[in-house]
Short mmCIF file of C-alpha atoms and ligand atoms in Angstrom, two decimals:
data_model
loop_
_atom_site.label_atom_id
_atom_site.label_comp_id
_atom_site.label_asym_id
_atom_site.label_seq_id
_atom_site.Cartn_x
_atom_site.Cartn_y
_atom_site.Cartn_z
CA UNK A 200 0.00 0.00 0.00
CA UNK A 201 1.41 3.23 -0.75
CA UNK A 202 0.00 6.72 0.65
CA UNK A 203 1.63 10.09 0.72
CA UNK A 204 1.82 9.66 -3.54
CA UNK A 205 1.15 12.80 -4.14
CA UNK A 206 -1.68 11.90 -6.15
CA UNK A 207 -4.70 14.71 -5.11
CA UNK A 208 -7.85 12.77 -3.03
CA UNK A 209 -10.14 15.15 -5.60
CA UNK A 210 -8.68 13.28 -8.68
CA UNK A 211 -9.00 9.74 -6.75
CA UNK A 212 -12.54 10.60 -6.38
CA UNK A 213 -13.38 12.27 -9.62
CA UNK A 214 -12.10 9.55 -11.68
CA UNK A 215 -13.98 7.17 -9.58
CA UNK A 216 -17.23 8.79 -10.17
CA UNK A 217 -16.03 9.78 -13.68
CA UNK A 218 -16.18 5.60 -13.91
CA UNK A 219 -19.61 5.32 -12.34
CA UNK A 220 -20.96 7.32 -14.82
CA UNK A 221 -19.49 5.28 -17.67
CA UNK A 222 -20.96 2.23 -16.09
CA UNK A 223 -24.47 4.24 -15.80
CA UNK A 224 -24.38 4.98 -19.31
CA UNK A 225 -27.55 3.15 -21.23
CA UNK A 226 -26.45 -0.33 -22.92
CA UNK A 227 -26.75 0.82 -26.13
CA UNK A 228 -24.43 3.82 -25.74
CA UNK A 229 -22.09 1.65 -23.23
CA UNK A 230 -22.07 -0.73 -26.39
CA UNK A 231 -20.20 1.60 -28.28
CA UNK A 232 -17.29 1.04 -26.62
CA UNK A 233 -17.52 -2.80 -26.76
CA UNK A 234 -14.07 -3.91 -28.26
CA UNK A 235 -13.21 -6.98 -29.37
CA UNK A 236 -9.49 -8.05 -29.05
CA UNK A 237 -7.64 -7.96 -26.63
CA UNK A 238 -5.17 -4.88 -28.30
CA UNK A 239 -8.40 -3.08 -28.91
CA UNK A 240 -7.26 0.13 -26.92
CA UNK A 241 -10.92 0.23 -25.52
CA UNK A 242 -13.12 -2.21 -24.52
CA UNK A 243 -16.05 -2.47 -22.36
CA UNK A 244 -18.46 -5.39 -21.27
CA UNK A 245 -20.17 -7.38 -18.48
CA UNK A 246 -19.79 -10.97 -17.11
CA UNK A 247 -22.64 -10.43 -14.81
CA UNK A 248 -24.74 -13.53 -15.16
CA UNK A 249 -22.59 -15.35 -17.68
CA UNK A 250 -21.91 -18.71 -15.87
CA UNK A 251 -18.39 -19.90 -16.45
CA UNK A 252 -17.50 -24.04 -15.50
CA UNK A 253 -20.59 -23.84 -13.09
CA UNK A 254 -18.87 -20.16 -11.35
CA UNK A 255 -21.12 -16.55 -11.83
CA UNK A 256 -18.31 -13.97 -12.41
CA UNK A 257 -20.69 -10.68 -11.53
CA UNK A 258 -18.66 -7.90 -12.89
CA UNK A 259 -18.82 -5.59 -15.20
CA UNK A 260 -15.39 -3.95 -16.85
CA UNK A 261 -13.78 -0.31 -18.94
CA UNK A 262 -10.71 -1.06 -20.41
CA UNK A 263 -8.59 1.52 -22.02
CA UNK A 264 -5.11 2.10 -23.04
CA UNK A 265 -3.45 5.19 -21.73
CA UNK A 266 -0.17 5.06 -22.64
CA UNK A 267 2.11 5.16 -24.35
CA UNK A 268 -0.89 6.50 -27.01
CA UNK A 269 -3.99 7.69 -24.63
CA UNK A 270 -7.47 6.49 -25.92
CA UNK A 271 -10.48 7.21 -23.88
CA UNK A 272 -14.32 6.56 -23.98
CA UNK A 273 -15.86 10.13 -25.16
CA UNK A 274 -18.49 9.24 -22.52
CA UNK A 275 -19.95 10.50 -19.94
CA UNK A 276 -18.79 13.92 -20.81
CA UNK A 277 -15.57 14.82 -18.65
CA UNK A 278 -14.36 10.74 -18.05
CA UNK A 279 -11.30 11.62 -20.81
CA UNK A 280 -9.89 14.23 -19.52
CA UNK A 281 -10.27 13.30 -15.73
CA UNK A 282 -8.58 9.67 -16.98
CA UNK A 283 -5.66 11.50 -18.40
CA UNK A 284 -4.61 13.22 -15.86
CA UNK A 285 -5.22 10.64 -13.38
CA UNK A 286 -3.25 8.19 -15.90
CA UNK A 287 -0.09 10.21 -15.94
CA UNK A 288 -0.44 11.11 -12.47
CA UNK A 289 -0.55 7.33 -11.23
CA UNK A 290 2.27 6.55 -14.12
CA UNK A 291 4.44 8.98 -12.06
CA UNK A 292 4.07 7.37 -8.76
CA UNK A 293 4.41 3.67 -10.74
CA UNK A 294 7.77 4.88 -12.22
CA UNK A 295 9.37 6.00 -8.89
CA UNK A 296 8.28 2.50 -7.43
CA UNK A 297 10.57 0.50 -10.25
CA UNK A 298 13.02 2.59 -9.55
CA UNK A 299 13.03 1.54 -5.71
CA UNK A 300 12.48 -1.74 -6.54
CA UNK A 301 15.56 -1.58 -9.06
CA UNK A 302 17.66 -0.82 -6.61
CA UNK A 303 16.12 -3.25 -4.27
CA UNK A 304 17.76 -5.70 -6.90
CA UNK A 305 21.23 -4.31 -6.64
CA UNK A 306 20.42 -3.11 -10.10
CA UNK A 307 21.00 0.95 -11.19
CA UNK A 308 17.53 2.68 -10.62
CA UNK A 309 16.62 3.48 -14.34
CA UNK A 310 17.60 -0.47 -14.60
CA UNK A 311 14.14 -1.50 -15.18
CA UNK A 312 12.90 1.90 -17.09
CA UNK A 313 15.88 1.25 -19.76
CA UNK A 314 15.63 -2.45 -19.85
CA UNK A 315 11.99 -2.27 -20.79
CA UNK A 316 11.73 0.74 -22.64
CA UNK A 317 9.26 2.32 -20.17
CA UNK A 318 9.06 5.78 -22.11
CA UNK A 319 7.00 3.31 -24.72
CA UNK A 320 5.53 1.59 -21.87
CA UNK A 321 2.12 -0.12 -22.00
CA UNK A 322 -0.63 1.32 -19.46
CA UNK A 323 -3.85 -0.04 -18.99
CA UNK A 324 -6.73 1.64 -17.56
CA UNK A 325 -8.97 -1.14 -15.89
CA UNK A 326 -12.41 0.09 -13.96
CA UNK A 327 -14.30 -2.82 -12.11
CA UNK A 328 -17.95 -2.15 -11.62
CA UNK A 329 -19.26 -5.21 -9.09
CA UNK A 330 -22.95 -4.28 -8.45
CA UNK A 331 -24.69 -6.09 -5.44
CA UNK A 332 -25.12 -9.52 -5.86
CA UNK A 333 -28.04 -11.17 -4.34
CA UNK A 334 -26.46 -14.23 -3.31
CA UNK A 335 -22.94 -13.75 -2.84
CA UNK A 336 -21.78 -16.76 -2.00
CA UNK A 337 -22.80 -18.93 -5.34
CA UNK A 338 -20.81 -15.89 -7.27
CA UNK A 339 -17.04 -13.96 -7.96
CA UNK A 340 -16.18 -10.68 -9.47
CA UNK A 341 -12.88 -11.94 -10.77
CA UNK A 342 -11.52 -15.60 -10.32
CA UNK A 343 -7.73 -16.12 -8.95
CA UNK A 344 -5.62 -14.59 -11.34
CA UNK A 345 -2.38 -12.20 -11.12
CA UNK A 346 -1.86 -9.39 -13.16
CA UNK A 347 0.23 -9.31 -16.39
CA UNK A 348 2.32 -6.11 -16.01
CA UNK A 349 5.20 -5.17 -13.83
CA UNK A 350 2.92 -3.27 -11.55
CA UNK A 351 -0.92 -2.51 -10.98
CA UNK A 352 -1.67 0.37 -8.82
CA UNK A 353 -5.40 -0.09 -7.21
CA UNK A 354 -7.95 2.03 -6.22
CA UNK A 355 -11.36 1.60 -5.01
CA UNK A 356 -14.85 3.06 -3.67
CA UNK A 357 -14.52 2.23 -0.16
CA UNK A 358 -16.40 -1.12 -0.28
CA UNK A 359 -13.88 -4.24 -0.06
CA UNK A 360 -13.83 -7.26 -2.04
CA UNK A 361 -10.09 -7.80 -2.83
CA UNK A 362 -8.45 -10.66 -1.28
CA UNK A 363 -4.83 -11.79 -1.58
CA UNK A 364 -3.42 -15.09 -1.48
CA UNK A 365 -1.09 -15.10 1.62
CA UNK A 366 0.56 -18.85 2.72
CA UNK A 367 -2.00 -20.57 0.80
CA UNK A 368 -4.89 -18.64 2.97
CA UNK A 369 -7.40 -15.84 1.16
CA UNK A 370 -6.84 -12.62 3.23
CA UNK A 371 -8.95 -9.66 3.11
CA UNK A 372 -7.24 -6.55 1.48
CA UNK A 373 -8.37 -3.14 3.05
CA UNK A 374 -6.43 -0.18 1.65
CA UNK A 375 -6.38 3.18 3.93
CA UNK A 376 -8.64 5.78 2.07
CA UNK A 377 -6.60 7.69 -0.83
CA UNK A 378 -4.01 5.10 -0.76
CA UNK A 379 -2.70 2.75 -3.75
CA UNK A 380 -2.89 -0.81 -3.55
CA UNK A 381 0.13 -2.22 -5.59
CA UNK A 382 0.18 -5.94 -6.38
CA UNK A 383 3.29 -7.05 -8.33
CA UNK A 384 2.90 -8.52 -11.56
CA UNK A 385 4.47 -11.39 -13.43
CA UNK A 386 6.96 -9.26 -15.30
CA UNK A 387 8.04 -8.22 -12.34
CA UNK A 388 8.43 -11.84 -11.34
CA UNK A 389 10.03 -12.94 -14.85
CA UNK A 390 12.50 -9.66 -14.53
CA UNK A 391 13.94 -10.32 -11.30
CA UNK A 392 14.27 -14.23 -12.14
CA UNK A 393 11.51 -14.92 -8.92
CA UNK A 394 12.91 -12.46 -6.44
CA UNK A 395 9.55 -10.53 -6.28
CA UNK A 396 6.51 -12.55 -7.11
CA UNK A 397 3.43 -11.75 -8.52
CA UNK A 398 0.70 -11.43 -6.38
CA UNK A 399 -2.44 -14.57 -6.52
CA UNK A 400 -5.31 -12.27 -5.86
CA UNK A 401 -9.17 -12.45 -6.42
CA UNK A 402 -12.69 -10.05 -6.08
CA UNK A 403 -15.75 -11.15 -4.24
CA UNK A 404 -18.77 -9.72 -4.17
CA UNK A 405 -21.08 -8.32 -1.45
CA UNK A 406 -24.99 -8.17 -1.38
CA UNK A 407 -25.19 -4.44 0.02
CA UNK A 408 -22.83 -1.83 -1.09
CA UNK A 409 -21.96 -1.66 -5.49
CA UNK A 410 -18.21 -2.13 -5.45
CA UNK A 411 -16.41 0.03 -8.53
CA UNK A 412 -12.18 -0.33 -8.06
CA UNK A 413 -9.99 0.94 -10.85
CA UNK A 414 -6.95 -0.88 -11.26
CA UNK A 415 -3.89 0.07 -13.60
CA UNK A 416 -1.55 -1.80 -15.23
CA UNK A 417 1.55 -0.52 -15.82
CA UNK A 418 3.92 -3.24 -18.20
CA UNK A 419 6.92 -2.99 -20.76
CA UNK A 420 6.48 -1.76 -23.79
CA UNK A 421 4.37 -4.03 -26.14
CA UNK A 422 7.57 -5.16 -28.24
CA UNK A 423 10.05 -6.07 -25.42
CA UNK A 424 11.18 -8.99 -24.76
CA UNK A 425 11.49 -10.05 -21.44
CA UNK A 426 13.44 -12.48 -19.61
CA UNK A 427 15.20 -12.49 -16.30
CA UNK A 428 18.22 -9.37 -15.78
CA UNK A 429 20.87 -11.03 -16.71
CA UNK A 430 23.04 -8.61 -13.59
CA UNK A 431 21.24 -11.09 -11.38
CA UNK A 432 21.84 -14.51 -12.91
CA UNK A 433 26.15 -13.96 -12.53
CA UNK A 434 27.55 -13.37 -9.07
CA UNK A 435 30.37 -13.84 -7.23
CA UNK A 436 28.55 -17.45 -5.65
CA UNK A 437 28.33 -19.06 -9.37
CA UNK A 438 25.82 -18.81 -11.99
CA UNK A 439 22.06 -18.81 -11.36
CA UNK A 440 19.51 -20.38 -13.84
CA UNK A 441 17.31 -18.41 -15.59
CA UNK A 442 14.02 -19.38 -13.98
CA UNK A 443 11.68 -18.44 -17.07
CA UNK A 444 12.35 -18.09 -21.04
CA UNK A 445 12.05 -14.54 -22.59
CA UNK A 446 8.66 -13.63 -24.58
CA UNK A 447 7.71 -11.09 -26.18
CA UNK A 448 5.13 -8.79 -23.81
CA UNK A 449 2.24 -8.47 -27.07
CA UNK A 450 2.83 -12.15 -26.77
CA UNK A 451 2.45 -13.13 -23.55
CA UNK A 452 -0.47 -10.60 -23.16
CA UNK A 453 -2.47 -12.26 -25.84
CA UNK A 454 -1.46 -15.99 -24.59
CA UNK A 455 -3.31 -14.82 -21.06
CA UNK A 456 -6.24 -13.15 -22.08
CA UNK A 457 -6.76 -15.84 -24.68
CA UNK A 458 -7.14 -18.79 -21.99
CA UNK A 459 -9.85 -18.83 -19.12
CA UNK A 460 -8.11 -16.76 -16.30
CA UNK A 461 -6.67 -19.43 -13.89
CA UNK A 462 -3.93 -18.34 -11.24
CA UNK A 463 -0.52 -18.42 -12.40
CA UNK A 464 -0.89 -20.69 -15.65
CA UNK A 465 0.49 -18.34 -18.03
CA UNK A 466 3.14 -17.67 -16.03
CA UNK A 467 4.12 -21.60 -15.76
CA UNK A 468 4.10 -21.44 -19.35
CA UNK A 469 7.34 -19.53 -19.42
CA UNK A 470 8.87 -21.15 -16.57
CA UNK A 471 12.04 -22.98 -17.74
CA UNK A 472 11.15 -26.01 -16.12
CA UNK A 473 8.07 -26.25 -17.67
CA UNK A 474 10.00 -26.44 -20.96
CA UNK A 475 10.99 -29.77 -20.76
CA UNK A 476 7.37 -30.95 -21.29
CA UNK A 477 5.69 -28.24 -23.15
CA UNK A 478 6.33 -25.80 -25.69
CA UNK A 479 5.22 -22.14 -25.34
CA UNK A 480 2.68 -21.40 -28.00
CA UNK A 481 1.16 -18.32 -28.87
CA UNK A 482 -2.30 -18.07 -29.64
CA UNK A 483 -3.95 -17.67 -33.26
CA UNK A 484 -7.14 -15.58 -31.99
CA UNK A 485 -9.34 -18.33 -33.60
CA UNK A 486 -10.48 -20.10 -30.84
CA UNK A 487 -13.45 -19.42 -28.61
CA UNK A 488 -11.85 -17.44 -26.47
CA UNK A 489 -13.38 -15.38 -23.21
CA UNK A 490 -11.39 -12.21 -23.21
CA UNK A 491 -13.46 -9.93 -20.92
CA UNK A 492 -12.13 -11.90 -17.59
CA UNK A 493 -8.86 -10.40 -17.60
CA UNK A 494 -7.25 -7.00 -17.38
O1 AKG B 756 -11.47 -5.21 -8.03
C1 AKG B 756 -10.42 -5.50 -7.49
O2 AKG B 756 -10.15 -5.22 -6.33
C2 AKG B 756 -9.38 -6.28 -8.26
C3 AKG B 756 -9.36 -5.96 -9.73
C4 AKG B 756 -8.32 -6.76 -10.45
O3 AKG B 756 -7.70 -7.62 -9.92
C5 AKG B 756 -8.04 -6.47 -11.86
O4 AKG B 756 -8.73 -5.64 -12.48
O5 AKG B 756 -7.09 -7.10 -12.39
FE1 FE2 B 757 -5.99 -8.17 -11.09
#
């Protein structure tokens, strides 16, 4: 959790209302915005009611790229401009966080920046609209999954629903108000060859209180490749394997969003050990794939 960002409490709440009003926006004009790939730069839908393998996902989703292009909905009036400041705003706060963690790794602090070309870097707007469910327990507003990028920075309306995976337990998240929520993701993971890990979380629903939380993604640029630093595979104690093969970040993007969303299991799909048994393939879109459950 991260507070004192800098980030004003009037943008934190504008952009979440600026969110609400997408998600109040009639169907037909919300349908506008409906994407249909995943590198659509926006894309909006609802899982509310679809039953997946026997599981009601109860969510509804905005997904929009901000950077290093910005694309926003043109509705509700206001939503772009609020999102584009709050998207450069957050991106600020993101970028001084690899730099900490750089040097965390013994690495130079623009290690991470430089290494994946973060002045090209992709950033993903995600808003999360859970409304209230009337039976909770029988539904989810996002299965176990962890996030793609390097690092998603989380905000949300006061009403919880995130949970963590923590020594094989769930755990109830509760952020301070105006705070950031920052859950490592599996570049992160991949970059420092398993030194940070990428965080198993999941959204459940609640029968009283709606539920909106925006989360965004920051990753690499779309065309880098990325494999463990190389700095921390060689040290003076021998040679360390590389835990997990490069791949492209467009790739690995489309080779999550185009499987159901299931923990880790894209990330085992670049682990080297894995690669004695499988072979990483990248999807050919053709398939009947479920997009919308992922950021
Ligand atoms: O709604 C939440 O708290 C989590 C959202 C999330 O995990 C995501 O959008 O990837
Ligand atoms: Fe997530």
């Amino acid at each position: 959790m991260v507070i004192n960002h800098g980030v004003p409490e009037n943008l934190l709440s504008s952009i979440l209302d600026g969110c609400k009003g997408f998600f109040d926006l009639p169907e037909e004009e919300k349908q506008e915005f409906k994407g249909n790939h995943v590198l659509d730069p926006i894309r909006s839908g609802t899982s509310c009611n679809v039953s997946v393998e026997k599981a009601f996902y109860w969510r509804d989703f905005l997904k929009f790229f901000v950077h290093p292009v910005f694309y926003s909905p043109t509705k509700p009036a206001g939503l772009s401009e609020i999102s584009l400041e709050y998207s450069q705003r957050v991106r600020e706060v993101a970028r001084g966080l690899l730099k900490g963690i750089s040097e965390s790794l013994g690495l130079e602090g623009s290690y991470i920046d430089k290494a994946l070309n973060l002045e090209q870097g992709k950033q993903i707007f995600v808003a999360n609209l859970y409304p209230t469910c009337p039976q909770p327990e029988l539904a989810m507003g996002l299965p176990p999954h962890s996030d793609h990028g390097l690092l998603t920075l989380l905000i949300y309306n006061g009403i919880g629903g995130l949970q963590i995976q923590h020594e094989g337990k769930w755990v109830n998240v509760c952020a301070l108000p105006n705070s950031f929520l920052v859950n490592t993701g599996d570049h992160l993971e991949i970059l420092s060859n398993g030194r940070y890990k990428s965080v198993l979380h999941r959204a459940m629903v609640n029968s009283k209180a709606t539920r909106i939380s925006i989360a965004m993604i920051h990753g690499p640029s779309l065309d880098s490749v990325v494999s463990p630093a190389t700095e921390l595979l060689v040290s003076s104690k021998g040679n360390e394997p590389a835990a997990y093969v490069g791949m492209k970040y467009k790739d690995y993007l489309e080779l999550q969003q185009s499987n159901k969303l299931d923990g880790k299991s894209c990330l085992d799909r670049v682990r080297s050990s894995s690669l004695a048994t499988a072979s990483v393939c990248v999807p050919n879109h053709e398939g009947n794939n479920d997009t919308s459950m992922i950021s």
